[in-house]
Amino acid sequence: MFANEIGFTIRNHAPLNVKKWKEVKPEDRTSLIKRITTKYDIDMSLPWVKRYVNKSFGTVFANFRYKLKKHFEQFSTKEEALENKHKDVKTEEEWAFLCTYFSSEDFQIVSEKNYINRSHLKYHHKAGSKSFMSHQEQIAAQSGEMLGAIERFEMEYKSIKKGWDLGAKELWDQMVKMRTETTLPDGTQTMNDDEICAKVLGVKSGYIKGCGFGPRPPPSSTSRSSLDEMSEKNKELEDKLEETQDTIKAQQEKIDAQNVLIQELQEQGKKFEQFMATFMNQQASS
């Protein structure tokens, strides 16, 4: 119901004369949020609530714009599209803005990039149109417990009828293997499931790829074991550095001693030359 209310609010009250959600003015966003908070008892001071609402607004806005773009593309010319405003667009001015933007070179470039990015998607979930969080709540209601991140990934990317998406299966195998490798004989995990998912799937814009809105990457991109390993490596490097510095110091002392010897030899050579010059002069005068 809450998700549907967000969709209704965006479709009926969000300004459409902007290129993307980020360009919606702060006062307009505040007005949209106020429409939600007057109907639902939510605390926008809580960071995860605020994050969900803002993310949901942006996603619904983008989906709505995509729907309007598909309507625009039904017509062969911009002029023809202008005469056939989508029923969900409230004003002619907003529809004119959208038609101009959809037919612009800038939009075509962005659209092409998005198409290419979607073609690079290596695996596809099996959860349908339902959000990952709703899917996870349904699984929890059926099983009586919330699944770990790795098990949730399996439920969302493995179909009962069709089996695994091949790209997802490979990643799931990696996660299971990593969990085995990071589990001590006493059952202690040096990396939890969220850390493993973040490591294998990667992190983008503050969320774990392929896991929907819910799971967040660990506060640090490195696990406790990784930090210990890094600390040990740093100590080894410091020891090697100290050893190298001692070697350099010893070599420098040898060089300094050699320089002193060379200087003494040079001074002795000069004295010998002076002696020979004096001796030759005495021989010549006698």
CSV table of C-alpha atoms in Angstrom, one decimal:
chain,number,residue,atom,x,y,z
A,1,MET,CA,0.0,0.0,0.0
A,2,PHE,CA,2.8,2.4,0.9
A,3,ALA,CA,4.6,1.6,-2.4
A,4,ASN,CA,1.4,2.2,-4.4
A,5,GLU,CA,0.9,5.5,-2.6
A,6,ILE,CA,4.4,6.6,-3.7
A,7,GLY,CA,3.5,5.7,-7.2
A,8,PHE,CA,0.2,7.6,-7.1
A,9,THR,CA,2.0,10.6,-5.6
A,10,ILE,CA,4.6,10.7,-8.3
A,11,ARG,CA,2.2,10.2,-11.2
A,12,ASN,CA,-0.2,12.9,-10.0
A,13,HIS,CA,1.9,15.5,-8.3
A,14,ALA,CA,5.6,15.3,-9.4
A,15,PRO,CA,6.8,18.0,-11.8
A,16,LEU,CA,7.5,16.6,-15.3
A,17,ASN,CA,9.3,19.6,-16.8
A,18,VAL,CA,12.7,18.4,-15.6
A,19,LYS,CA,15.2,16.0,-17.2
A,20,LYS,CA,15.7,13.7,-14.2
A,21,TRP,CA,14.7,13.2,-10.6
A,22,LYS,CA,17.8,14.9,-9.3
A,23,GLU,CA,16.7,18.2,-11.0
A,24,VAL,CA,13.4,18.2,-9.0
A,25,LYS,CA,13.6,21.2,-6.7
A,26,PRO,CA,14.0,20.5,-3.0
A,27,GLU,CA,10.8,22.3,-2.2
A,28,ASP,CA,8.9,20.1,-4.6
A,29,ARG,CA,10.4,17.0,-3.1
A,30,THR,CA,9.4,18.2,0.4
A,31,SER,CA,5.9,18.7,-0.9
A,32,LEU,CA,5.7,15.2,-2.3
A,33,ILE,CA,7.1,13.7,1.0
A,34,LYS,CA,4.5,15.7,3.0
A,35,ARG,CA,1.7,14.1,1.0
A,36,ILE,CA,3.1,10.7,2.0
A,37,THR,CA,3.6,11.5,5.7
A,38,THR,CA,0.1,12.9,6.1
A,39,LYS,CA,-1.3,9.5,5.3
A,40,TYR,CA,1.3,7.2,6.8
A,41,ASP,CA,3.0,7.2,10.2
A,42,ILE,CA,6.6,7.2,9.2
A,43,ASP,CA,9.6,8.9,10.8
A,44,MET,CA,11.6,10.7,8.2
A,45,SER,CA,14.3,11.5,10.8
A,46,LEU,CA,15.4,7.9,10.7
A,47,PRO,CA,18.1,7.6,8.0
A,48,TRP,CA,16.9,4.2,6.6
A,49,VAL,CA,13.4,5.5,6.3
A,50,LYS,CA,14.5,8.7,4.6
A,51,ARG,CA,16.8,6.6,2.3
A,52,TYR,CA,14.0,4.3,1.3
A,53,VAL,CA,11.5,7.1,0.6
A,54,ASN,CA,13.9,9.1,-1.5
A,55,LYS,CA,15.2,6.1,-3.4
A,56,SER,CA,11.6,4.9,-4.1
A,57,PHE,CA,10.6,8.4,-5.3
A,58,GLY,CA,13.5,8.4,-7.7
A,59,THR,CA,12.9,4.9,-9.0
A,60,VAL,CA,9.1,5.4,-9.5
A,61,PHE,CA,9.8,8.8,-11.2
A,62,ALA,CA,12.3,7.1,-13.6
A,63,ASN,CA,9.8,4.3,-14.4
A,64,PHE,CA,7.0,6.8,-15.0
A,65,ARG,CA,9.2,8.8,-17.4
A,66,TYR,CA,10.1,5.6,-19.2
A,67,LYS,CA,6.4,4.8,-19.7
A,68,LEU,CA,5.9,8.3,-21.1
A,69,LYS,CA,8.9,7.8,-23.4
A,70,LYS,CA,7.4,4.6,-24.8
A,71,HIS,CA,4.2,6.5,-25.5
A,72,PHE,CA,6.2,9.2,-27.3
A,73,GLU,CA,8.0,6.6,-29.4
A,74,GLN,CA,4.7,5.4,-30.8
A,75,PHE,CA,4.5,8.4,-33.1
A,76,SER,CA,6.7,9.0,-36.1
A,77,THR,CA,7.3,12.7,-35.6
A,78,LYS,CA,7.6,15.1,-32.6
A,79,GLU,CA,4.7,17.1,-34.0
A,80,GLU,CA,2.4,14.0,-34.1
A,81,ALA,CA,3.4,13.2,-30.5
A,82,LEU,CA,2.6,16.7,-29.3
A,83,GLU,CA,-0.9,16.2,-30.5
A,84,ASN,CA,-1.3,13.0,-28.5
A,85,LYS,CA,-0.5,13.8,-24.9
A,86,HIS,CA,-0.3,10.9,-22.6
A,87,LYS,CA,-3.4,10.7,-20.3
A,88,ASP,CA,-1.2,10.8,-17.1
A,89,VAL,CA,0.5,14.1,-18.1
A,90,LYS,CA,-1.6,16.9,-16.6
A,91,THR,CA,-0.6,19.9,-18.7
A,92,GLU,CA,0.3,20.6,-22.3
A,93,GLU,CA,3.3,22.5,-21.2
A,94,GLU,CA,4.8,19.5,-19.5
A,95,TRP,CA,4.1,17.2,-22.4
A,96,ALA,CA,5.7,19.7,-24.8
A,97,PHE,CA,8.8,19.8,-22.5
A,98,LEU,CA,8.9,16.0,-22.6
A,99,CYS,CA,8.5,15.7,-26.3
A,100,THR,CA,11.3,18.3,-26.9
A,101,TYR,CA,13.6,16.4,-24.4
A,102,PHE,CA,12.8,12.9,-25.8
A,103,SER,CA,13.7,14.1,-29.3
A,104,SER,CA,16.9,16.0,-28.3
A,105,GLU,CA,20.4,14.8,-29.1
A,106,ASP,CA,21.4,14.8,-25.5
A,107,PHE,CA,18.6,12.4,-24.6
A,108,GLN,CA,19.4,10.1,-27.5
A,109,ILE,CA,23.0,9.9,-26.3
A,110,VAL,CA,21.9,9.1,-22.7
A,111,SER,CA,19.4,6.6,-23.9
A,112,GLU,CA,22.0,4.8,-26.0
A,113,LYS,CA,24.4,4.6,-23.1
A,114,ASN,CA,21.6,3.1,-20.9
A,115,TYR,CA,20.8,0.5,-23.5
A,116,ILE,CA,24.4,-0.5,-23.7
A,117,ASN,CA,24.7,-0.7,-19.9
A,118,ARG,CA,21.6,-2.9,-19.7
A,119,SER,CA,23.1,-5.2,-22.3
A,120,HIS,CA,26.1,-5.8,-20.0
A,121,LEU,CA,23.9,-7.2,-17.3
A,122,LYS,CA,25.4,-10.6,-16.5
A,123,TYR,CA,22.6,-12.1,-14.6
A,124,HIS,CA,18.8,-11.7,-14.1
A,125,HIS,CA,16.7,-12.2,-11.0
A,126,LYS,CA,13.6,-14.4,-10.9
A,127,ALA,CA,11.6,-12.4,-8.4
A,128,GLY,CA,9.4,-10.8,-11.0
A,129,SER,CA,8.1,-7.2,-10.6
A,130,LYS,CA,7.9,-7.6,-6.8
A,131,SER,CA,10.7,-5.7,-4.9
A,132,PHE,CA,13.5,-7.7,-3.4
A,133,MET,CA,12.5,-6.6,0.1
A,134,SER,CA,8.9,-7.7,-0.4
A,135,HIS,CA,10.1,-11.0,-1.8
A,136,GLN,CA,12.4,-11.5,1.2
A,137,GLU,CA,9.5,-10.7,3.6
A,138,GLN,CA,7.4,-13.3,1.8
A,139,ILE,CA,10.1,-15.9,2.2
A,140,ALA,CA,10.5,-15.0,5.9
A,141,ALA,CA,6.8,-15.5,6.4
A,142,GLN,CA,6.8,-18.9,4.8
A,143,SER,CA,10.0,-20.2,6.4
A,144,GLY,CA,9.6,-18.5,9.8
A,145,GLU,CA,13.0,-16.8,9.6
A,146,MET,CA,14.9,-14.2,7.7
A,147,LEU,CA,17.4,-15.9,5.4
A,148,GLY,CA,21.1,-14.9,5.2
A,149,ALA,CA,22.3,-12.8,2.3
A,150,ILE,CA,23.7,-15.8,0.3
A,151,GLU,CA,20.5,-17.8,0.8
A,152,ARG,CA,18.4,-14.8,-0.3
A,153,PHE,CA,20.5,-14.5,-3.4
A,154,GLU,CA,19.7,-18.1,-4.3
A,155,MET,CA,16.0,-17.6,-3.7
A,156,GLU,CA,15.9,-14.5,-6.0
A,157,TYR,CA,18.1,-15.9,-8.8
A,158,LYS,CA,17.1,-19.5,-8.9
A,159,SER,CA,13.7,-20.4,-10.4
A,160,ILE,CA,11.9,-23.5,-9.2
A,161,LYS,CA,10.9,-24.4,-12.8
A,162,LYS,CA,13.8,-23.1,-14.9
A,163,GLY,CA,16.6,-23.4,-12.4
A,164,TRP,CA,19.6,-21.0,-12.1
A,165,ASP,CA,20.4,-18.0,-14.2
A,166,LEU,CA,23.9,-19.2,-15.3
A,167,GLY,CA,25.7,-15.9,-14.5
A,168,ALA,CA,24.1,-15.8,-11.0
A,169,LYS,CA,25.0,-19.5,-10.4
A,170,GLU,CA,28.6,-18.8,-10.9
A,171,LEU,CA,28.6,-15.9,-8.4
A,172,TRP,CA,26.6,-18.0,-5.9
A,173,ASP,CA,29.2,-20.8,-6.1
A,174,GLN,CA,31.9,-18.2,-5.4
A,175,MET,CA,30.0,-16.9,-2.4
A,176,VAL,CA,29.5,-20.4,-1.0
A,177,LYS,CA,33.1,-21.3,-1.5
A,178,MET,CA,34.3,-18.1,0.2
A,179,ARG,CA,32.0,-18.7,3.1
A,180,THR,CA,33.5,-22.2,3.5
A,181,GLU,CA,37.0,-20.8,3.3
A,182,THR,CA,36.4,-18.1,5.9
A,183,THR,CA,34.7,-20.4,8.4
A,184,LEU,CA,37.0,-21.6,11.2
A,185,PRO,CA,36.8,-25.2,12.6
A,186,ASP,CA,34.8,-24.0,15.6
A,187,GLY,CA,32.2,-22.5,13.2
A,188,THR,CA,33.2,-18.9,13.6
A,189,GLN,CA,32.9,-16.9,10.4
A,190,THR,CA,35.7,-14.4,9.8
A,191,MET,CA,33.5,-12.8,7.1
A,192,ASN,CA,29.7,-12.6,7.4
A,193,ASP,CA,27.3,-13.2,4.5
A,194,ASP,CA,26.9,-9.4,3.7
A,195,GLU,CA,30.6,-9.0,3.5
A,196,ILE,CA,31.0,-12.0,1.2
A,197,CYS,CA,28.2,-10.7,-1.0
A,198,ALA,CA,29.8,-7.3,-1.2
A,199,LYS,CA,33.1,-8.9,-2.0
A,200,VAL,CA,31.8,-11.1,-4.8
A,201,LEU,CA,29.0,-9.0,-6.3
A,202,GLY,CA,30.6,-5.6,-5.8
A,203,VAL,CA,29.3,-2.4,-4.4
A,204,LYS,CA,27.6,0.5,-6.2
A,205,SER,CA,26.2,3.7,-4.9
A,206,GLY,CA,26.1,2.4,-1.3
A,207,TYR,CA,24.3,-0.9,-2.0
A,208,ILE,CA,25.3,-4.4,-2.8
A,209,LYS,CA,24.8,-5.2,-6.5
A,210,GLY,CA,22.2,-7.8,-7.3
A,211,CYS,CA,20.6,-7.7,-3.8
A,212,GLY,CA,18.1,-4.9,-4.3
A,213,PHE,CA,17.5,-2.0,-1.9
A,214,GLY,CA,17.8,-3.9,1.4
A,215,PRO,CA,21.3,-5.3,2.0
A,216,ARG,CA,24.0,-2.7,2.6
A,217,PRO,CA,27.7,-3.2,2.3
A,218,PRO,CA,29.6,-3.4,5.5
A,219,PRO,CA,30.8,-0.1,7.0
A,220,SER,CA,34.3,-0.9,5.9
A,221,SER,CA,35.1,-2.6,2.6
A,222,THR,CA,37.5,-4.9,4.4
A,223,SER,CA,36.7,-7.6,6.9
A,224,ARG,CA,38.3,-8.1,10.3
A,225,SER,CA,40.5,-10.8,8.9
A,226,SER,CA,41.5,-8.6,6.0
A,227,LEU,CA,42.4,-5.8,8.4
A,228,ASP,CA,44.6,-8.2,10.4
A,229,GLU,CA,46.2,-9.5,7.2
A,230,MET,CA,46.9,-5.9,6.1
A,231,SER,CA,48.3,-5.0,9.5
A,232,GLU,CA,50.6,-8.0,9.4
A,233,LYS,CA,51.7,-7.1,5.8
A,234,ASN,CA,52.3,-3.5,6.9
A,235,LYS,CA,54.5,-4.8,9.8
A,236,GLU,CA,56.5,-6.9,7.3
A,237,LEU,CA,57.0,-3.9,5.1
A,238,GLU,CA,58.1,-1.8,8.0
A,239,ASP,CA,60.6,-4.4,9.0
A,240,LYS,CA,61.9,-4.7,5.5
A,241,LEU,CA,62.1,-0.9,5.3
A,242,GLU,CA,64.0,-0.7,8.5
A,243,GLU,CA,66.4,-3.5,7.3
A,244,THR,CA,66.9,-1.6,4.0
A,245,GLN,CA,67.6,1.6,5.8
A,246,ASP,CA,70.2,-0.1,8.0
A,247,THR,CA,71.8,-1.6,4.8
A,248,ILE,CA,71.9,1.9,3.2
A,249,LYS,CA,73.3,3.4,6.4
A,250,ALA,CA,76.1,0.7,6.5
A,251,GLN,CA,76.9,1.3,2.8
A,252,GLN,CA,76.9,5.0,3.3
A,253,GLU,CA,79.4,4.6,6.1
A,254,LYS,CA,81.6,2.5,3.8
A,255,ILE,CA,81.4,5.2,1.1
A,256,ASP,CA,82.3,7.9,3.6
A,257,ALA,CA,85.3,5.9,4.8
A,258,GLN,CA,86.4,5.3,1.2
A,259,ASN,CA,86.0,9.1,0.5
A,260,VAL,CA,88.2,9.8,3.5
A,261,LEU,CA,90.8,7.4,2.3
A,262,ILE,CA,90.7,8.9,-1.2
A,263,GLN,CA,91.1,12.3,0.3
A,264,GLU,CA,94.1,11.2,2.3
A,265,LEU,CA,95.7,9.5,-0.7
A,266,GLN,CA,95.2,12.7,-2.7
A,267,GLU,CA,96.9,14.8,0.0
A,268,GLN,CA,99.8,12.3,0.1
A,269,GLY,CA,100.1,12.5,-3.7
A,270,LYS,CA,100.2,16.3,-3.5
A,271,LYS,CA,102.9,16.2,-0.8
A,272,PHE,CA,104.9,13.7,-2.9
A,273,GLU,CA,104.7,16.0,-5.9
A,274,GLN,CA,105.9,18.9,-3.8
A,275,PHE,CA,108.8,16.7,-2.5
A,276,MET,CA,109.8,15.7,-6.0
A,277,ALA,CA,109.6,19.3,-7.2
A,278,THR,CA,111.9,20.4,-4.4
A,279,PHE,CA,114.3,17.6,-5.0
A,280,MET,CA,114.5,18.3,-8.7
A,281,ASN,CA,115.2,22.0,-8.0
A,282,GLN,CA,118.0,21.1,-5.6
A,283,GLN,CA,119.5,18.7,-8.1
A,284,ALA,CA,119.4,21.4,-10.8
A,285,SER,CA,121.1,24.0,-8.6
A,286,SER,CA,123.9,21.7,-7.6
